[in-house]
CSV table of C-alpha atoms in Angstrom, one decimal:
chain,number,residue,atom,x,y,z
A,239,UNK,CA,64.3,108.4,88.3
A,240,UNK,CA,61.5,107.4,86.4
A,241,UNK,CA,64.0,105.2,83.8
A,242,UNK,CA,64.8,102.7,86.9
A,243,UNK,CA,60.8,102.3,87.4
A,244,UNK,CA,60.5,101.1,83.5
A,245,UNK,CA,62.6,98.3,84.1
A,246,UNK,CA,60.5,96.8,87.2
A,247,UNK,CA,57.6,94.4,85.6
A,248,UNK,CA,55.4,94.9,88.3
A,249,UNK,CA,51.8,95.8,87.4
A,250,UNK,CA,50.2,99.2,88.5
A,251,UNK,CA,53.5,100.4,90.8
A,252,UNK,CA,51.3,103.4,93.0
A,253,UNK,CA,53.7,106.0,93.8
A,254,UNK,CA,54.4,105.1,97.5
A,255,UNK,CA,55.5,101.9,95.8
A,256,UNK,CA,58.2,104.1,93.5
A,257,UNK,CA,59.6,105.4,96.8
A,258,UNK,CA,60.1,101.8,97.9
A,259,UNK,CA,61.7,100.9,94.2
A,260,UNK,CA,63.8,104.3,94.9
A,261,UNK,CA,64.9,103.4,98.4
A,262,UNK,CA,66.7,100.8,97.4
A,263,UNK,CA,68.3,102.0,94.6
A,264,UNK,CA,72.3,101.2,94.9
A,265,UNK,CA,74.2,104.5,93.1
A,266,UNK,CA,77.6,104.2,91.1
A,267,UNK,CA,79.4,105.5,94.6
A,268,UNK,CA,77.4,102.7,96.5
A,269,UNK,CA,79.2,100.1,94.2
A,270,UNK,CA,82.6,101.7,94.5
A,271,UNK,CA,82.1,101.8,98.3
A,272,UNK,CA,82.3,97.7,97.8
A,273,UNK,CA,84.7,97.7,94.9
A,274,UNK,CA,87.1,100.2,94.4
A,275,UNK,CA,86.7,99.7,90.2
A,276,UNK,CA,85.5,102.6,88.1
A,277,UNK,CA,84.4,100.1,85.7
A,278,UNK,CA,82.7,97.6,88.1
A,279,UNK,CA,80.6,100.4,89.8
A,280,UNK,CA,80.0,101.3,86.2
A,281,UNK,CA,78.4,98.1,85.1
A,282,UNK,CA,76.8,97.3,88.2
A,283,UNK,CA,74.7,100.2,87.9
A,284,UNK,CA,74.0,99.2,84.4
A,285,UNK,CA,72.3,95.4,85.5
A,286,UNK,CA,70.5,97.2,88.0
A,287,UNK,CA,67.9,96.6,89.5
A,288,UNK,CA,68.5,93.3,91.1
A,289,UNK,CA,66.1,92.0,92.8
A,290,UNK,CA,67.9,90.0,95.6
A,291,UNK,CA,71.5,90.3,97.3
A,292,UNK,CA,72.0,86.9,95.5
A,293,UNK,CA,71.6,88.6,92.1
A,294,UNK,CA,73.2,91.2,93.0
A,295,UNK,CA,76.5,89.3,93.7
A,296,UNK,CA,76.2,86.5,91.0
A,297,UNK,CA,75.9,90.0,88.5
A,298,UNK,CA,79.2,91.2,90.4
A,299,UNK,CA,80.9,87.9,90.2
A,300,UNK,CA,80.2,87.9,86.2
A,301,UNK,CA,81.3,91.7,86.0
A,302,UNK,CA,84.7,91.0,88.3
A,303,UNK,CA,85.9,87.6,86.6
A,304,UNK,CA,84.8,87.9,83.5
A,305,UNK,CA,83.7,92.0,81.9
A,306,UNK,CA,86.7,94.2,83.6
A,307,UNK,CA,90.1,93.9,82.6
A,308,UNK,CA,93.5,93.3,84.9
A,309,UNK,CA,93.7,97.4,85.1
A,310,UNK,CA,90.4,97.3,86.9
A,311,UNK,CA,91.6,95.0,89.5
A,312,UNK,CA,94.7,96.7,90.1
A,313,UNK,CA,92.7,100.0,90.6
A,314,UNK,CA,90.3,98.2,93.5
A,315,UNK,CA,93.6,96.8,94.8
A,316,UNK,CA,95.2,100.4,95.1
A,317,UNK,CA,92.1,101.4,96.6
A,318,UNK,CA,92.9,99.4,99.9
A,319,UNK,CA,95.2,100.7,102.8
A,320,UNK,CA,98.1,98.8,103.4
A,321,UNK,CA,97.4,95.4,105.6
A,322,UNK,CA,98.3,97.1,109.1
A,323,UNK,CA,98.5,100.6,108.1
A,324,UNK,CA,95.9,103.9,108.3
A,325,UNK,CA,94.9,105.2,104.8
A,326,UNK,CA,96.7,107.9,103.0
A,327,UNK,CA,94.9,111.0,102.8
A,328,UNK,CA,94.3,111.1,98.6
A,329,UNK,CA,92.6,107.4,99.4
A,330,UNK,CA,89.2,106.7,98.7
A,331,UNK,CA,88.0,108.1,102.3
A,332,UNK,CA,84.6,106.0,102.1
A,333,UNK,CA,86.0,102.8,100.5
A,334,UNK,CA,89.3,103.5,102.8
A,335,UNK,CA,87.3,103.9,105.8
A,336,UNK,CA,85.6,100.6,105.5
A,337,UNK,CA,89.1,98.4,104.6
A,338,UNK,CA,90.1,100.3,108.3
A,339,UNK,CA,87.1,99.3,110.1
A,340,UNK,CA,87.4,95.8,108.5
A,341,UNK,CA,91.1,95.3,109.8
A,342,UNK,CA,90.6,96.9,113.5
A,343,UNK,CA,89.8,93.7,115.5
A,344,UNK,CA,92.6,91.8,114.0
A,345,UNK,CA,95.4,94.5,114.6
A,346,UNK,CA,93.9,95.9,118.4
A,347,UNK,CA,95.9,94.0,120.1
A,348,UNK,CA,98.9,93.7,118.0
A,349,UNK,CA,102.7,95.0,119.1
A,350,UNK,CA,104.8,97.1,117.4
A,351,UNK,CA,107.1,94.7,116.4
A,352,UNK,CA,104.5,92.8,114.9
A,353,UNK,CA,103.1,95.2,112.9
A,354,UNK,CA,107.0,96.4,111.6
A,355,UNK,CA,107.7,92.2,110.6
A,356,UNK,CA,104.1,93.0,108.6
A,357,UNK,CA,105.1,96.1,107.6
A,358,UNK,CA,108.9,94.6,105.8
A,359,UNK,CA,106.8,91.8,104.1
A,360,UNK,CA,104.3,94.4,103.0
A,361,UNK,CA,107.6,96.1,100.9
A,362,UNK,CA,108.7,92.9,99.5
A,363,UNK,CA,105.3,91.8,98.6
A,364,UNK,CA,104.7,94.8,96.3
A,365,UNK,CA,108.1,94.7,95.1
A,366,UNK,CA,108.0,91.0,93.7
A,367,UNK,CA,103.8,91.9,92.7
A,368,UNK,CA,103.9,95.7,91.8
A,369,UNK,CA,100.5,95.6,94.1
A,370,UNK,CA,99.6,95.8,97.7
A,371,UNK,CA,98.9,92.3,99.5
A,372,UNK,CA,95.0,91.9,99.0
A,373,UNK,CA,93.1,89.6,101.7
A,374,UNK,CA,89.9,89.4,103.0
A,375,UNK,CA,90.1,90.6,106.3
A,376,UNK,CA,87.2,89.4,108.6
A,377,UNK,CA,88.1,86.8,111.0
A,378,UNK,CA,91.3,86.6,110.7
A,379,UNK,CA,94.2,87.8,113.4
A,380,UNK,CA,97.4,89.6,112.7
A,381,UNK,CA,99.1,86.4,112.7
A,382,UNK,CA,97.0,84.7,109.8
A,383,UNK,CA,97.3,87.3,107.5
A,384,UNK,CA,100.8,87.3,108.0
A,385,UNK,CA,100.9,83.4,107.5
A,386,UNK,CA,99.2,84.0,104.8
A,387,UNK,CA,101.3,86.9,103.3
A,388,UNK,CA,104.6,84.7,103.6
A,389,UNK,CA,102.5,81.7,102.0
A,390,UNK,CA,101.7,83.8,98.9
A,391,UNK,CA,105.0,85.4,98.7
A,392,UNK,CA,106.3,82.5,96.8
A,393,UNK,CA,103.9,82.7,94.3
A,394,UNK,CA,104.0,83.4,91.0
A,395,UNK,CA,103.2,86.5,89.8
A,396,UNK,CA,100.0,85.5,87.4
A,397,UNK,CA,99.2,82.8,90.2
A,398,UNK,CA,99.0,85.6,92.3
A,399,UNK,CA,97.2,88.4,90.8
A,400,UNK,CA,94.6,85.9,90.0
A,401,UNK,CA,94.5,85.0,93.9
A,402,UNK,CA,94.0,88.4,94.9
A,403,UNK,CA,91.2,88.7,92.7
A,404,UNK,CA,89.8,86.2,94.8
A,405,UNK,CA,90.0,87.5,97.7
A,406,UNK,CA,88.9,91.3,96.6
A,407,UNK,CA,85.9,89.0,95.0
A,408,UNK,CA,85.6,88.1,99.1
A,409,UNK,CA,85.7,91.7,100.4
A,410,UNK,CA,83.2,92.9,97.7
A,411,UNK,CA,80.5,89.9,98.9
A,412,UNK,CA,80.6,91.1,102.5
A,413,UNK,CA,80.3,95.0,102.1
A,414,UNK,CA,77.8,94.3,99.1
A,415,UNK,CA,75.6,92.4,102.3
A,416,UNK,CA,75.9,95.0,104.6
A,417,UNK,CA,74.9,97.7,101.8
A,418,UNK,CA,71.5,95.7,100.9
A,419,UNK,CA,71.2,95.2,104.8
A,420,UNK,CA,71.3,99.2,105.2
A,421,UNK,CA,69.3,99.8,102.3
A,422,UNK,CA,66.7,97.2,103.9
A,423,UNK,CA,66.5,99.8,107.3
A,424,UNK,CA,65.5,102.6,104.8
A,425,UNK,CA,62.5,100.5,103.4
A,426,UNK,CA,61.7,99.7,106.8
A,427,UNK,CA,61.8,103.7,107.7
A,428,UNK,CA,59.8,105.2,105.0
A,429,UNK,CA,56.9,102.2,105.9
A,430,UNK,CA,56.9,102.9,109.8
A,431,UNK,CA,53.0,103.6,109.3
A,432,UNK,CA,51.6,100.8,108.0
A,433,UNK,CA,51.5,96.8,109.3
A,434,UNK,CA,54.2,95.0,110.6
A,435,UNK,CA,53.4,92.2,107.6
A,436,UNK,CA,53.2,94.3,105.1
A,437,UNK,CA,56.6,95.7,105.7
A,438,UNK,CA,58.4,92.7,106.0
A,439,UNK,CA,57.0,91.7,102.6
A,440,UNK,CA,58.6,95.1,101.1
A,441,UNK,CA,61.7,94.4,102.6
A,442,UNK,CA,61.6,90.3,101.3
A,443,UNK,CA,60.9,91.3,98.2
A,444,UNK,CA,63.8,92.7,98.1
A,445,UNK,CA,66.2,90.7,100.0
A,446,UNK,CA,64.7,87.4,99.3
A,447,UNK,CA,67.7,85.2,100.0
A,448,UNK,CA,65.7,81.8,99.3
A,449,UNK,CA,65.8,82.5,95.6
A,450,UNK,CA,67.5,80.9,93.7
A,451,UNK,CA,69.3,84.1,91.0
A,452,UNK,CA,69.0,83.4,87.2
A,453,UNK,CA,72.6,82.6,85.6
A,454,UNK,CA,74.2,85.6,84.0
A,455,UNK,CA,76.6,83.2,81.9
A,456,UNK,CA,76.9,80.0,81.0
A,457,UNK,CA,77.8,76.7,83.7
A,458,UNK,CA,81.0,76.1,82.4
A,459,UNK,CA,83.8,78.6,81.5
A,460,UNK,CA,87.6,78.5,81.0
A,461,UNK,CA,90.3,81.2,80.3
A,462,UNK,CA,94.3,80.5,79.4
A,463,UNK,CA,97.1,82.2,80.8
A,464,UNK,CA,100.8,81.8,79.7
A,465,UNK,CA,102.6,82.0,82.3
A,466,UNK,CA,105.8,82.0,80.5
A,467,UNK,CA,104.7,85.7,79.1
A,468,UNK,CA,102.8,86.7,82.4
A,469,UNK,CA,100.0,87.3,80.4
A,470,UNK,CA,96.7,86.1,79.2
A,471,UNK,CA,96.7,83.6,75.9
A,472,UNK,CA,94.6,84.8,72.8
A,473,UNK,CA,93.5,83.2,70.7
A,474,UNK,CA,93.5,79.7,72.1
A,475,UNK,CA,90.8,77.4,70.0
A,476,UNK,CA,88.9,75.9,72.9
A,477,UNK,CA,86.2,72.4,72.7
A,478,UNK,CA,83.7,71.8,75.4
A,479,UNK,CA,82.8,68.1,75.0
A,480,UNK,CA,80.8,65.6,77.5
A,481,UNK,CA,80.6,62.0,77.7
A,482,UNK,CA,77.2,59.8,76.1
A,483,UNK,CA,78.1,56.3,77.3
A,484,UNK,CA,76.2,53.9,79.5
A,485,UNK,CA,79.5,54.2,81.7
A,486,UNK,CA,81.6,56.8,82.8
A,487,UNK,CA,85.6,56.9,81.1
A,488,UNK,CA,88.0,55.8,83.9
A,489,UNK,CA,91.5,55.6,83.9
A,490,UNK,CA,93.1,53.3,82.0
A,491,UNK,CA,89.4,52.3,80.4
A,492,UNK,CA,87.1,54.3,77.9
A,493,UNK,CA,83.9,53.3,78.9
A,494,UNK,CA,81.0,52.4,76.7
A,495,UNK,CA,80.3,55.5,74.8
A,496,UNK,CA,82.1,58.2,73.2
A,497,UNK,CA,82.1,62.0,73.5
A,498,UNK,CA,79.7,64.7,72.0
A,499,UNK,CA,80.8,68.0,71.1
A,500,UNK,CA,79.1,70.6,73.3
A,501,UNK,CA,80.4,73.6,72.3
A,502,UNK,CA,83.5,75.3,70.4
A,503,UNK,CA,85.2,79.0,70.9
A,504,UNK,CA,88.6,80.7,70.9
A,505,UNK,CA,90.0,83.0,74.0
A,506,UNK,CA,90.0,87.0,73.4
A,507,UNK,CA,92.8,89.3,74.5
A,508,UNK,CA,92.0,88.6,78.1
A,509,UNK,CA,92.6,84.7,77.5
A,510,UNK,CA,88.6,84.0,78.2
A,511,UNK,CA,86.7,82.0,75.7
A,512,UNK,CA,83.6,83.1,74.0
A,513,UNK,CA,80.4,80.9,74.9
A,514,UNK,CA,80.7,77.5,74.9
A,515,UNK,CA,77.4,76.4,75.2
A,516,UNK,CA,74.3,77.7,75.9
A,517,UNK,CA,73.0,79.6,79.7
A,518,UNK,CA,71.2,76.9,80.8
A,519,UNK,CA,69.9,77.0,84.2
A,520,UNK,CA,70.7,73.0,85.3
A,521,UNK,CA,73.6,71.7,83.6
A,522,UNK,CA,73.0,68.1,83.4
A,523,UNK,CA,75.1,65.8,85.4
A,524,UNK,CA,77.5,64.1,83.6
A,525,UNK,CA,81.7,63.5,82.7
A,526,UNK,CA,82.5,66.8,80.7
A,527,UNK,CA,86.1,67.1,78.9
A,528,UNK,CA,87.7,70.7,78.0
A,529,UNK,CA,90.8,70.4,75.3
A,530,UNK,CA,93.2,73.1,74.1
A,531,UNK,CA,94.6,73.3,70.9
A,532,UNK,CA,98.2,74.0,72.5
A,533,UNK,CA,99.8,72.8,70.0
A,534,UNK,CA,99.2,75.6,67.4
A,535,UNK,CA,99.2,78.3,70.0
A,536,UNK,CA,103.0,77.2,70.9
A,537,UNK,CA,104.6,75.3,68.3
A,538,UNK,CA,108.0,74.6,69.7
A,539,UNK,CA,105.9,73.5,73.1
A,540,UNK,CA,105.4,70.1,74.3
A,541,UNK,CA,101.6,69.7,74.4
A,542,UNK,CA,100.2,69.4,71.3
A,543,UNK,CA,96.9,69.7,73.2
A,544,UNK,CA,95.7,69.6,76.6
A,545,UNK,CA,92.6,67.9,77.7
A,546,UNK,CA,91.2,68.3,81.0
A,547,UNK,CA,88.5,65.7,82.0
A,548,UNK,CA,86.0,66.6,85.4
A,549,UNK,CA,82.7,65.2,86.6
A,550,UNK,CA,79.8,67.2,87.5
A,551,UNK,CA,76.9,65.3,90.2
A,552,UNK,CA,73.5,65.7,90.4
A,553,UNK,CA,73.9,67.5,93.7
A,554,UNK,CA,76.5,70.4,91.6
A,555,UNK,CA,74.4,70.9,88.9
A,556,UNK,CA,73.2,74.8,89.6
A,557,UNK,CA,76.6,75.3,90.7
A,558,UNK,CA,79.1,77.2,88.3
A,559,UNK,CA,82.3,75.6,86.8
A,560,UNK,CA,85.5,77.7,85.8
A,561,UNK,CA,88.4,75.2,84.5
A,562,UNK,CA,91.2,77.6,83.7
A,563,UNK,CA,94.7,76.1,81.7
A,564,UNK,CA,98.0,77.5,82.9
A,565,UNK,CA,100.7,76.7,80.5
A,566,UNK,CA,103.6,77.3,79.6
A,567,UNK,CA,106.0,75.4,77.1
A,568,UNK,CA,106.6,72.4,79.1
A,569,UNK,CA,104.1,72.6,82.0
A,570,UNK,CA,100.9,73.1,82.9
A,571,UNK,CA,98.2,73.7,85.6
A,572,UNK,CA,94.3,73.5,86.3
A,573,UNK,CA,92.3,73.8,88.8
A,574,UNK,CA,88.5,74.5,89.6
A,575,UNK,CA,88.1,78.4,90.0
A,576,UNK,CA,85.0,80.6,90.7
């Protein structure tokens, strides 16, 4: 595919070094193997190449959180076997396979009465959900993911939905490693003639998990669900603000300084807000404040905005922050997501 080969800024590629670039191109079916999503095997083929498994993922985590919509996680859900139970015969038979092999050491030694206790939650998970309980299998025993299963249970739907994003997220990372890890053995294959050194550098060029991967989107991010509807908020206005003061704000104290806008947006249908401020690679450390103008997206609520404040360290600043708003009329919840 002499289209990939345009896109790799490498000077003079020979054409045993094409063959390299070709072994380790990752097909559309390749991603669905990982993800059961139409879409996300769709757009992971168009960022391709990536030039590391840590690319590769931070692309995925972009496409999964933040490009497909809730109808692309409920078809990668659907994709799975049931927790506990052998794959129907129209399933996926690659992705299907996998999800089997994945769940084998946790159920081998498990009794039948076990598995029909798992089996009865299963029903009443998908009854209150309308999907099938999503959890990343590996390490965990039949009794964890049943813990776990009960656990979630009482959650609400949105909460939920969201949490086994998470988790699919999880199952995605680990088949995406073993995928680059198999792709690796080709390289190695097609260089069988030639030094030792000189295939290992293929093959690290590649896989170069020291690397730090370029951001795909900016450090901070934040998306609104009302959880009184079930469904995401649009057209939320959004500020991104961070603190210029000799001192950090406190509770109960403001600190010597004041705050600096950053960045302003609005959420889209899916609740997400448009760009906030700019992809930077370091996000400098500092006491950054995220404030919802909840007020004129529900006026009979009882928030006429909500503010939340969090610190980022010098140690966090190539990490990514996600500071989602729950809300409803006369509640709401945050937390740090992915």
């Amino acid at each position: 595919n002499e289209a990939q080969f345009s896109r790799i800024s490498l000077p003079d590629i020979t054409i045993s070094e094409r063959k390299k670039k070709m072994a380790m191109e990752i097909r559309e079916g390749d991603w669905k193997v990982c993800c059961g999503s139409s879409d996300f095997a769709k757009l992971m083929v168009k960022g391709s190449p990536f030039n590391s498994l840590e690319a590769a993922i931070e692309s995925a985590r972009d496409i999964w959180f933040n490009q497909v919509n809730v109808a692309a996680w409920l078809e990668a859900f659907a994709a799975h076997p049931q927790i506990g139970k052998s794959p129907s015969p129209s399933s996926n038979s690659d992705f299907a396979r996998r999800s089997v092999t994945e769940q084998s050491r946790a159920f081998a030694t498990t009794s039948a009465s076990a598995l029909e206790e798992l089996a009865e939650w299963n029903v009443l998970y998908r009854q209150k959900f309308g999907f099938i309980f999503i959890i990343c299998a590996s390490g965990r025993t039949h009794a964890e993911m049943l813990a776990e299963l009960k656990g979630r249970y009482a959650n609400r739907p949105i909460v939920e939905l969201e949490i086994a994003a998470k988790e699919q997220m999880k199952i995605t990372e680990l088949r995406m490693a073993k995928l680059f890890s198999e792709k690796a053995k080709v390289v190695s294959q097609t260089e069988s003639t030639k030094p030792q050194e000189d295939r290992l550098r293929i093959i690290g060029g590649h896989l170069n998990v020291a690397e730090a991967p370029k951001r795909s989107r900016p450090p901070i991010t934040t998306h609104v669900l009302d959880v009184s509807r079930g469904a995401p908020a649009a057209g939320v206005e959004v500020h991104l603000e961070v603190w210029n003061g000799t001192t950090s704000p406190s509770f109960g104290h403001g600190g010597r300084g004041d705050w600096s806008m950053v960045g302003t947006s609005a959420t889209d249908k899916d609740g997400r807000s448009g760009q906030l401020m700019d992809l930077v690679e370091s996000l400098n450390p500092g006491t950054y404040r995220i404030s919802f103008n909840t007020g004129k997206y529900c006026p009979g609520g009882f928030f006429p905005y909500v503010s939340i404040a969090f610190e980022v360290t010098e140690s966090q600043k190539l990490e990514h922050f996600h500071v989602p708003l729950l809300l409803s009329p006369f509640s709401f919840t945050t937390y740090r997501g992915s």
